[in-house]
XYZ file of C-alpha atoms in Angstrom:
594
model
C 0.000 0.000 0.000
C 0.742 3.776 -0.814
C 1.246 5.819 1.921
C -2.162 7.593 0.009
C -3.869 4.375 0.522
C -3.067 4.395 4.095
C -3.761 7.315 4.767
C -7.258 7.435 2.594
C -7.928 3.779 4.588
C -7.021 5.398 8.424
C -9.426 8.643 7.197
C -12.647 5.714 6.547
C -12.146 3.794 9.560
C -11.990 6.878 11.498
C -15.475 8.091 9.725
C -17.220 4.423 9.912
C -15.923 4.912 13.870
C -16.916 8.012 15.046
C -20.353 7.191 12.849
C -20.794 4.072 14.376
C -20.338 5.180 17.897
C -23.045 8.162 17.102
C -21.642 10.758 19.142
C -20.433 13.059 16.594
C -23.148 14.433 14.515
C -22.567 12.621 10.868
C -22.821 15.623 9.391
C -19.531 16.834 11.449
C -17.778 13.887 10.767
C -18.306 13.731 6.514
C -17.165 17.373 6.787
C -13.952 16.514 8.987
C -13.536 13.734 6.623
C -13.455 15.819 3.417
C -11.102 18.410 4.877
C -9.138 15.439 5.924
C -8.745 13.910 1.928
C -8.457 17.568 0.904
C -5.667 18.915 3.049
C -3.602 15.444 2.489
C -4.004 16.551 -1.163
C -5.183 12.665 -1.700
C -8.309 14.724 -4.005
C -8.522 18.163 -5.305
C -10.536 21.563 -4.260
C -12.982 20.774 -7.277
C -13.149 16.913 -6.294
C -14.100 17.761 -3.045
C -17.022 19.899 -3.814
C -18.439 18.213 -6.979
C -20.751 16.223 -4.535
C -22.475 19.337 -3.447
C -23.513 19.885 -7.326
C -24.361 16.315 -7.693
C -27.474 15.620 -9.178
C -28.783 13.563 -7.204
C -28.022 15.646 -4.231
C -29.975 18.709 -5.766
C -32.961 16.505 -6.700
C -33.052 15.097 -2.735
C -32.812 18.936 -1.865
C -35.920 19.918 -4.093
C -38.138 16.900 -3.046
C -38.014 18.317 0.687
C -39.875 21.375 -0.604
C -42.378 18.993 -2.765
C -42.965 16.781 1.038
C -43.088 20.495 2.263
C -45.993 21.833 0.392
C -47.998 17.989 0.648
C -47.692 18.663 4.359
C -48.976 22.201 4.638
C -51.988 21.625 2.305
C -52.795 18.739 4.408
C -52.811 16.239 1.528
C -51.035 13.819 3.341
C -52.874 13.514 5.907
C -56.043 13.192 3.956
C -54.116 10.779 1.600
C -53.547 8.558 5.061
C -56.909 8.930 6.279
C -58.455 7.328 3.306
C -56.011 4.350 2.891
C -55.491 3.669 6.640
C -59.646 3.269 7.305
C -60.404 1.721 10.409
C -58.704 -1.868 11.411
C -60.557 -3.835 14.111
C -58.026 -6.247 14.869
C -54.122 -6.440 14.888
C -53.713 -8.425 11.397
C -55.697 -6.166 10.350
C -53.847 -2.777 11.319
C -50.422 -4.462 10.035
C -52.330 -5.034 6.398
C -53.971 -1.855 6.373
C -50.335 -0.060 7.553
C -48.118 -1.586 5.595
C -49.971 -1.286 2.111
C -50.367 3.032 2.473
C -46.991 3.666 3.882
C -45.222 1.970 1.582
C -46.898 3.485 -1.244
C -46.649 7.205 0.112
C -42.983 6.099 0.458
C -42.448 5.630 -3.166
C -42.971 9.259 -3.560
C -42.250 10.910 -0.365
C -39.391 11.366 1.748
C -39.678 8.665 4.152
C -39.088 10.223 7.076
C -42.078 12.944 6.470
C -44.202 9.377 5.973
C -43.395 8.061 9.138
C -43.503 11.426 11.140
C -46.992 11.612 10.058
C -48.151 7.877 10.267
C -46.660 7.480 14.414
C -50.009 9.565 15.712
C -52.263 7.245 13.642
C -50.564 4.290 14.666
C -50.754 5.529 18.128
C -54.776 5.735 18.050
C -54.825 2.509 16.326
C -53.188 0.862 19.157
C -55.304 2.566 22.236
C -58.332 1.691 20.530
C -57.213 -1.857 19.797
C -56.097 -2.048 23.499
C -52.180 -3.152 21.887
C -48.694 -2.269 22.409
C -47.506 -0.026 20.003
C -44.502 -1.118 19.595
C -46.472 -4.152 17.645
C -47.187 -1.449 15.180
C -44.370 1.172 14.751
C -41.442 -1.137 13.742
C -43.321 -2.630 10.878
C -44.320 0.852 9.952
C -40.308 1.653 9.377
C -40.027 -1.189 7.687
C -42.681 -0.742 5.209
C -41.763 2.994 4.717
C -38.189 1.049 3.956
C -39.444 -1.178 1.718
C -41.703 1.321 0.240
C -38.850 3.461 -0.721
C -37.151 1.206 -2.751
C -39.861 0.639 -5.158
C -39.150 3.975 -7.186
C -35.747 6.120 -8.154
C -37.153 8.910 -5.640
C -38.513 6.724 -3.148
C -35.065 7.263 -0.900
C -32.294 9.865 -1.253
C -29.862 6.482 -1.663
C -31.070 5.555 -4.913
C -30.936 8.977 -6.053
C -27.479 9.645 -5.057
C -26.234 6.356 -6.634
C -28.029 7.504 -9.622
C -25.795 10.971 -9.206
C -22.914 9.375 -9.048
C -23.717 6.741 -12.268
C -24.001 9.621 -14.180
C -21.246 11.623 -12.834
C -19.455 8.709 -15.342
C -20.730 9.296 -17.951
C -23.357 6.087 -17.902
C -27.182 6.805 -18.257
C -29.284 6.982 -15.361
C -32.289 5.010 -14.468
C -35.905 5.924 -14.682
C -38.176 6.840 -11.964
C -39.538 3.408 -12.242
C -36.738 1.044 -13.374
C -36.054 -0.030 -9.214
C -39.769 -1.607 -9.206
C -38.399 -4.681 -10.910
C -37.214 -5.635 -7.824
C -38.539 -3.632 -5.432
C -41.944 -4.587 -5.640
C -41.382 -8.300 -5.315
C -39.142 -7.342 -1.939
C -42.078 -5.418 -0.854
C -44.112 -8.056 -1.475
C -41.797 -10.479 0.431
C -40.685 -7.860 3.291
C -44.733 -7.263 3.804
C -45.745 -11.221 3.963
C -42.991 -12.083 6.522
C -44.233 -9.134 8.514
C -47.955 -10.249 8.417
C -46.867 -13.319 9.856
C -44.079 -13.615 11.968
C -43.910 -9.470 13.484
C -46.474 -10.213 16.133
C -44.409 -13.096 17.097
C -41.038 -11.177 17.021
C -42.106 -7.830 18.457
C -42.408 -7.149 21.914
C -45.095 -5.973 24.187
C -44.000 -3.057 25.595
C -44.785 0.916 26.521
C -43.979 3.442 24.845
C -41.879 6.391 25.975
C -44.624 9.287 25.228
C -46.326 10.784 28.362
C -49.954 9.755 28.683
C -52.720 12.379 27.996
C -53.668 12.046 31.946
C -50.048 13.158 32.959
C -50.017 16.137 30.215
C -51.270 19.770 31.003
C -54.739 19.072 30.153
C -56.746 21.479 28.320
C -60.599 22.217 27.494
C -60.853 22.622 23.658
C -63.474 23.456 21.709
C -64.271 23.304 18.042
C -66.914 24.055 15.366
C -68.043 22.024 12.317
C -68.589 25.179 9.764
C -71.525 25.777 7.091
C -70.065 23.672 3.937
C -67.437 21.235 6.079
C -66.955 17.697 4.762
C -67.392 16.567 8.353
C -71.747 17.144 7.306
C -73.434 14.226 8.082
C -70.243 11.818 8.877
C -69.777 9.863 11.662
C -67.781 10.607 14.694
C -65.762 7.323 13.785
C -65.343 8.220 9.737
C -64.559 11.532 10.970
C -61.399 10.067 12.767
C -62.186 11.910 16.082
C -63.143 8.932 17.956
C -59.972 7.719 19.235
C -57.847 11.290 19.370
C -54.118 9.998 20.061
C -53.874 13.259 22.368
C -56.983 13.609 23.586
C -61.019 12.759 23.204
C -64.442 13.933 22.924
C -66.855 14.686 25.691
C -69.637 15.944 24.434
C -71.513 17.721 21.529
C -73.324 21.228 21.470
C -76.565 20.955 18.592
C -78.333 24.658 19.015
C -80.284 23.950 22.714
C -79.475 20.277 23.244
C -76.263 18.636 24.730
C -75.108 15.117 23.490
C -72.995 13.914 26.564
C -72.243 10.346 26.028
C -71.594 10.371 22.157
C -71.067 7.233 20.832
C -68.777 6.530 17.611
C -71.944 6.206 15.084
C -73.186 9.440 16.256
C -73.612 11.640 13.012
C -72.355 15.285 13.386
C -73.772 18.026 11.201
C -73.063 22.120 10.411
C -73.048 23.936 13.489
C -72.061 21.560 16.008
C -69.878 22.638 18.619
C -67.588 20.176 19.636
C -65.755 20.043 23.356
C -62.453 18.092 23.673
C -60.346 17.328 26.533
C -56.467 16.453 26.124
C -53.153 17.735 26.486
C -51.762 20.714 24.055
C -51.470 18.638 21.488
C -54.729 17.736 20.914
C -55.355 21.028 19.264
C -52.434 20.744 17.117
C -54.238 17.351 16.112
C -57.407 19.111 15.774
C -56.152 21.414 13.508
C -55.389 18.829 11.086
C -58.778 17.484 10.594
C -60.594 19.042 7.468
C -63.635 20.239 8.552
C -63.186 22.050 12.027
C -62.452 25.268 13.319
C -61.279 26.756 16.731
C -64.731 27.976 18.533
C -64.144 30.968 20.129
C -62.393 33.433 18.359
C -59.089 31.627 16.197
C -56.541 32.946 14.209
C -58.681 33.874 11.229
C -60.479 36.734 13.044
C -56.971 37.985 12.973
C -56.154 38.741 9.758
C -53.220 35.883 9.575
C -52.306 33.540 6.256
C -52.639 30.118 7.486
C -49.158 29.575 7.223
C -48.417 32.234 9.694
C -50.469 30.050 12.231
C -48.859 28.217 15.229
C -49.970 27.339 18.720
C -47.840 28.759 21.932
C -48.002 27.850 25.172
C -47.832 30.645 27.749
C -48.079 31.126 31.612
C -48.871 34.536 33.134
C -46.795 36.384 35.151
C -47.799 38.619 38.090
C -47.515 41.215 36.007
C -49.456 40.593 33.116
C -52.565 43.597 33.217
C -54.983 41.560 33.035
C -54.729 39.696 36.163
C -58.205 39.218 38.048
C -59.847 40.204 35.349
C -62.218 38.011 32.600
C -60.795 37.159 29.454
C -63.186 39.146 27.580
C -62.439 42.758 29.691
C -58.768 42.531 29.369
C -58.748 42.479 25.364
C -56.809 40.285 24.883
C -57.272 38.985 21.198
C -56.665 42.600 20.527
C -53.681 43.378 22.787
C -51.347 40.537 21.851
C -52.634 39.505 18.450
C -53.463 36.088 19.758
C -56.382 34.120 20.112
C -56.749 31.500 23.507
C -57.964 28.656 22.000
C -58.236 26.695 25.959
C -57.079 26.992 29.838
C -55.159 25.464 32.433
C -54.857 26.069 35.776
C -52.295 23.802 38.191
C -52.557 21.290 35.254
C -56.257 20.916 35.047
C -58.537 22.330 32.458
C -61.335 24.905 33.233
C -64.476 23.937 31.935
C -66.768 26.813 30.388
C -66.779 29.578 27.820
C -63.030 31.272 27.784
C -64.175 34.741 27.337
C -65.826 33.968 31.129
C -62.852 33.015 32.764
C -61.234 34.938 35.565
C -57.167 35.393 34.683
C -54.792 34.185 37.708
C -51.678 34.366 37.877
C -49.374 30.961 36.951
C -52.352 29.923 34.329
C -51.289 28.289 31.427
C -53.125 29.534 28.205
C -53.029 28.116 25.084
C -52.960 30.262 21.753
C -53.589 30.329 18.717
C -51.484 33.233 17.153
C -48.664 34.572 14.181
C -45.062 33.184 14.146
C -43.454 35.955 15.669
C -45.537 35.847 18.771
C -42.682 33.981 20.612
C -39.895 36.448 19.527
C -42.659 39.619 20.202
C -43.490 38.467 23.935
C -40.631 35.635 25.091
C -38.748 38.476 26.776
C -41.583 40.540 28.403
C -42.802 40.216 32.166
C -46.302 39.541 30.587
C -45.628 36.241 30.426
C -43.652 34.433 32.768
C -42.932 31.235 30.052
C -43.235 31.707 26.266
C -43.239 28.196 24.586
C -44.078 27.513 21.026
C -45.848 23.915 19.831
C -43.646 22.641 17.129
C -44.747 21.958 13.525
C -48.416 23.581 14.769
C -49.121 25.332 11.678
C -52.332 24.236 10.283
C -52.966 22.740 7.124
C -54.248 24.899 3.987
C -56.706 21.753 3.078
C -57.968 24.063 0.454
C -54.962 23.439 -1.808
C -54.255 19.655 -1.275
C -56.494 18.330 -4.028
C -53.770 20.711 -6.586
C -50.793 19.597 -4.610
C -51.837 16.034 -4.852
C -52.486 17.369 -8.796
C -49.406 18.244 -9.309
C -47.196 15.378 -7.161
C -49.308 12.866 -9.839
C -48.181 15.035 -12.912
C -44.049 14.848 -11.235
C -44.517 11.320 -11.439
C -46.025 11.081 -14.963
C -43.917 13.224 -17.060
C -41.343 11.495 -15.714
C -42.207 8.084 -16.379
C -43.621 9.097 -20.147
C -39.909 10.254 -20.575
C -40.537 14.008 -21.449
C -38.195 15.499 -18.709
C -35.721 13.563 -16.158
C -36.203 13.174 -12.577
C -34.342 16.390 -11.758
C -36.469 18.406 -14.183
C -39.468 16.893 -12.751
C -38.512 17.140 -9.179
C -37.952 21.609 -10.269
C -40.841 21.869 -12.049
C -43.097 21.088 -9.112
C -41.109 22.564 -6.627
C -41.713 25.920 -9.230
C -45.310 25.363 -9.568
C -46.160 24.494 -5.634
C -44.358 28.209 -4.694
C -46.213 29.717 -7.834
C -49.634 28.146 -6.808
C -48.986 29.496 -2.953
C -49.279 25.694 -1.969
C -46.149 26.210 0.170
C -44.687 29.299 1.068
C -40.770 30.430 0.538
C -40.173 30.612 3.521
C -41.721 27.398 4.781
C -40.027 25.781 1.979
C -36.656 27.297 2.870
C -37.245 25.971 6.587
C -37.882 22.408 5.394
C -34.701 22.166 3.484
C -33.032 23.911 6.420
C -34.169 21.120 8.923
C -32.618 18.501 6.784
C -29.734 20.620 5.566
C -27.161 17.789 7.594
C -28.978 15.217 5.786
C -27.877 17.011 2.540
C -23.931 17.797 3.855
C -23.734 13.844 4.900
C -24.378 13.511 1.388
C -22.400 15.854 -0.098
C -19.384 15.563 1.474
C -19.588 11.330 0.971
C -18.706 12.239 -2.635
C -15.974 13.607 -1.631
C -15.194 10.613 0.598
C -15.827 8.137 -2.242
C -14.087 10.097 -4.792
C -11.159 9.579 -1.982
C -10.946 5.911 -2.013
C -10.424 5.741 -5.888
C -8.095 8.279 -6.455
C -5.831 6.840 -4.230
C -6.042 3.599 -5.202
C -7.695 1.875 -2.111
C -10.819 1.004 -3.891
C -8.796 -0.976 -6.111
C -6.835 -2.606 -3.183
C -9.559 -3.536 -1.456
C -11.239 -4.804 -4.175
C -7.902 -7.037 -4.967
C -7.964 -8.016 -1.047
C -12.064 -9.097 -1.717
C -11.387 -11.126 -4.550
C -8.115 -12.338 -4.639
C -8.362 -14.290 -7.442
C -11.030 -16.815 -5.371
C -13.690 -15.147 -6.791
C -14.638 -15.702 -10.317
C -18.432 -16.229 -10.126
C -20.194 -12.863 -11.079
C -23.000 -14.029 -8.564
C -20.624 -14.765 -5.998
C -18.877 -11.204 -6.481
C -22.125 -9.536 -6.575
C -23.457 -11.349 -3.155
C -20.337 -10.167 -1.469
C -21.023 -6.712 -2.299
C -24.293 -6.728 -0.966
C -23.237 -8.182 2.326
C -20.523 -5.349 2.388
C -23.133 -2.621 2.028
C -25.318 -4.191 4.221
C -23.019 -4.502 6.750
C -21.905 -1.020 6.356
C -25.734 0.750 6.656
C -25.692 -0.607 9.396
C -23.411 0.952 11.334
C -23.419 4.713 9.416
C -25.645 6.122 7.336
C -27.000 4.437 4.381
C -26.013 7.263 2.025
C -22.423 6.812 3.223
C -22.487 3.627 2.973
C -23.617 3.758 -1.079
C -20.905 6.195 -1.554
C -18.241 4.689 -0.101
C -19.175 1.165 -2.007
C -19.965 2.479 -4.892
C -16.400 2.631 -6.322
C -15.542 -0.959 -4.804
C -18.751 -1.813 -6.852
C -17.628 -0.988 -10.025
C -14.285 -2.005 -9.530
C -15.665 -5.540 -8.846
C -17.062 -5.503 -12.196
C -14.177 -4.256 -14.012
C -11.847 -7.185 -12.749
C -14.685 -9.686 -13.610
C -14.915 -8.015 -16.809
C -18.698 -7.610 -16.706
C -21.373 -4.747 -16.429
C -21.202 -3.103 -13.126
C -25.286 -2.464 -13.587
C -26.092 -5.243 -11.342
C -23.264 -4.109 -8.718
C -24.676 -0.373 -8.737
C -28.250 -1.644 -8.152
C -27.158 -4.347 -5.512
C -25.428 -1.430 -3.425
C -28.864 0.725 -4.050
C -30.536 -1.738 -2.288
C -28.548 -3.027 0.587
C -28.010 0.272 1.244
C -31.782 0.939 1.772
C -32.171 -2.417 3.734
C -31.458 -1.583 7.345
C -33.735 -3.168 9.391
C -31.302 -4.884 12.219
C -30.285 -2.090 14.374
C -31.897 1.654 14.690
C -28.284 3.475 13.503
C -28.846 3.083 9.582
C -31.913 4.402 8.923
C -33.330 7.809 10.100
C -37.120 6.443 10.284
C -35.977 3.062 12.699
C -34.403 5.539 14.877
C -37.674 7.326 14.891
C -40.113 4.582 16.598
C -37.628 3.644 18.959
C -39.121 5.930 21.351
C -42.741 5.860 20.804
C -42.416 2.017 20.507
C -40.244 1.678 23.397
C -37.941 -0.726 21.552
C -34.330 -1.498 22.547
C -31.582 -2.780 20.235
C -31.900 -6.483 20.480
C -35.610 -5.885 19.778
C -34.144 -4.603 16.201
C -31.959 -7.829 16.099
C -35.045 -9.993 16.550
C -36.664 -9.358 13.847
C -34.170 -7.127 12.056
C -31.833 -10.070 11.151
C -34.421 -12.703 9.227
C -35.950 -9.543 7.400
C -32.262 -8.967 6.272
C -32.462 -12.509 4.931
C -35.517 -11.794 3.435
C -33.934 -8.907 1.435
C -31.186 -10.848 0.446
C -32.481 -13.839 -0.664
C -34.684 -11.865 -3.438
C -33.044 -8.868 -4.232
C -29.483 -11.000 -5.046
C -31.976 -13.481 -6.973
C -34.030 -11.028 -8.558
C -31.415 -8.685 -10.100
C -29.062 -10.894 -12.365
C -32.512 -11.501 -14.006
C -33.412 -7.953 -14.882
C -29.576 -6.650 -15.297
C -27.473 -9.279 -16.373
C -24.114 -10.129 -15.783
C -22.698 -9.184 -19.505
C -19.209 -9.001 -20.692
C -17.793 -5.871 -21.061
C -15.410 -5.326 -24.480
């Protein structure tokens, strides 16, 4: 070995270290890493920042602002309404998961799928009287699986795709990865349905119950013209809230108190919740209902302006002592109280009635610069905002969905390429006021190190060839024992399986990627079938919670710990395996190269 090579090797074991032991942010550590290959002049200033103009990279960038605008327009969650439904039994809630999560997944950014999903899976498993930690695993899984079945499904396939053509080959179409990726859904979702519930474990989750939350009073109106006319509490999805529930219903002069789930709602109906603060961020995202005394549209704001703060008053907030309605208070703050809490109980009755004390906790409905306005003044003794509590614009989801459908299809009728695709509905979602700029620019903000890790794995990758280590290791792989292309091609699957994980699966496709085609090379065949094997094993990370952002995600909620992930994590490896290593000398074969 070179010193280059050692050095380039000592740089990667230092990375698949400090990634491994998860201490280090991974963004930090790609970026160390790249100054590291840059300042031993092992690759050059333009080498190390061609993976920031990667295409792949851009088009993972510009699909966070398409998730962006299907979230604030709601259409996702009305998308998972309709497909999840209403399971009655455990097999049931599995089938009807995996199925709608695994489709959204082809399309979506997986972890905006699984964000959204937890809270239904949550409900699903108080009203089924299970453990949810039956449920939220096999949702990962499926959003996993789901991803895989399209070029845009996960930012792995599109980065490999990058770096394909960042050679000079042609890149795939949006649905070449279906081949295979359907049948390993298929597979992945049958071996779920019957051996999860016997795998899983039984066990709480880490979320605080809705008993041991500040609990709140909230009320809400069904408005002239809602969709909610006429439905069902239980089609109406407010039957089993995950944050709180419904205790009774206001028609004109009569009171429904115990309200059962077939009880049909109509225009008009005032609706009175109990929960924690949540439950109005929850609220919010039903189509149909509005706050009922006095929200944020009687003040003027653009939904996306929206959010709900938490606030407890000081001693010398002015209106101390005094009803809600005589201090003003829509008026003086901008800001609408939506429900109150005193000593962590809710007070029942109309808000505009209650007497202010000091140390209540109000909830509000109010702008995005309420917390910056009033976090430093003696008003308020705590100023606390409810993340991601911006309602939906349901108005606009049937045009986002629109225009997510047209992505797809001009893609797949050839007419523009993914990239193109992935711009020109980023364009018309800002230009159609489905998501904002700024909301957009927040989204791609929040997964800004996701985008870094990426970039800067280029870099990395670009690394290992140029000094010759992706050759030696390939040498060291094969040494001459080696000669079956189906042999070669298993080995590189285990390699990228193995390396997911422990880092991140987009580090893990970079830094194989070059080993990849050099295995093909030396076997003198196409290195299609490598490129694709490394797209998938990269995606398949189902044995420990490290190597994929969305099985890190339920291991709160579900209350899971890492041998849980080994359990069932290690035969759904096999799973993988087994077809996708069988499945892809069919569709890309292992031709000679001239």
């Amino acid at each position: 070995m070179t010193p280059e090579m050692i050095y380039t090797s000592l740089v990667v074991l230092a990375v698949l270290a400090a990634l491994a032991s998860n201490r280090v942010p991974a963004e930090v550590t790609m970026m160390a890493a790249l100054v590291a290959v840059l300042v031993g002049d092992v690759i050059t200033v333009e080498q190390a920042l061609a993976g920031f103009a990667n295409p792949g990279l851009i088009t993972v960038a510009v699909l966070y602002v398409v998730a962006a605008a299907l979230r604030d327009t709601g259409a996702i969650y009305w998308v998972a309404h309709k497909l999840l439904g209403q399971p009655k039994s455990a097999l049931g809630s599995q089938s009807r998961l995996i199925l709608p999560t695994s489709i959204l997944s082809a399309f979506l950014n997986n972890t905006t799928v699984v964000a959204m999903m937890i809270p239904a899976v949550q409900e699903w498993a108080q009203r089924l009287k299970l453990s949810a930690s039956q449920l939220l695993l096999p949702l990962s899984y499926a959003a996993i699986l789901g991803g895989t079945c399209t070029l845009i499904g996960t930012s792995t396939n599109l980065v490999v795709d990058g770096m394909m053509q960042n050679r000079g080959m042609e890149g795939f179409h949006i649905f070449d990865m279906a081949w295979v990726g359907v049948p390993l859904l298929i597979a992945g979702s049958l071996f779920l349905l019957l051996f999860a519930r016997r795998l899983l474990p039984e066990r709480e989750g880490l979320v605080e119950q809705v008993e041991q939350a500040r609990e709140y009073h909230v009320e809400m109106v069904i408005p002239e013209g809602s969709p909610l006319h006429n439905k069902s509490i239980q089609d109406a999805g407010l039957r089993n809230l995950t944050h709180g529930y419904l205790t009774e219903i206001q028609r004109g002069d009569k009171l429904f108190t115990a309200v059962g789930p077939d009880q049909l709602l109509q225009a008009g109906d005032q609706l009175a919740f109990i929960g924690a603060p949540e439950c109005a961020r929850e609220l919010q995202r039903v189509n149909g209902l509005i706050p009922a005394h006095g929200g944020a549209h009687k003040l003027r704001l653009n939904n996306h302006q929206r959010c709900l703060v938490e606030v407890v008053l000081g001693p010398e907030f002015p209106g101390v002592n005094k009803t809600v309605k005589d201090t003003g208070f829509r008026t003086r703050y901008q800001a609408a109280i939506l429900s109150i809490s005193r000593g962590g109980r809710r007070l029942p009755g109309k808000v505009g009635e209650q007497v202010l004390r000091t140390g209540d906790t109000l909830l509000l409905e109010t702008s995005d610069t309420f917390v910056e306005q009033y976090q430093y003044r003696r008003d308020f003794m705590l100023v606390s905002p409810l993340s991601d509590s911006t309602p939906p614009d349901f108005s606009k989801a049937p045009l986002a969905t629109v225009i997510l459908v047209a992505m797809v299809g001009v893609n797949v009728i050839g007419l523009v390429s993914v990239l193109e695709a992935a711009f020109l509905a980023a364009g018309l979602l800002l230009v159609t006021r489905c998501v904002t700029v700024n909301r957009a620019r927040m989204n791609v903000s929040v997964n800004l190190p996701v985008l870094v890790v990426i970039g800067a794995a280029f870099a990395l990758g670009t690394a290992l060839e140029q000094s010759g280590t992706a050759a030696w290791i390939v040498d060291t792989l094969l040494a001459d024992s080696i000669q079956s292309p189906w042999l070669a091609l298993l080995l590189v699957y285990l390699i990228t399986a193995l390396f997911t994980e422990v880092i991140t699966n987009n580090a893990a496709a970079v830094l194989v990627f070059p080993i990849a085609t050099g295995v093909a090379e030396q076997l003198g065949v196409s290195p299609l079938p490598y490129i694709v094997a490394v797209m998938f094993a990269a995606s398949a990370s189902f044995m420990t919670p490290l190597g994929y952002q969305t099985n890190l995600m339920v291991m709160g909620p579900g209350g899971y710990r890492f041998t849980d992930y080994l359990k069932i994590g290690v035969p759904m490896s096999l799973v993988a395996l087994a077809v996708t290593t069988s499945l892809i000398p069919l569709i890309w074969p292992f031709q000679a190269t001239q």
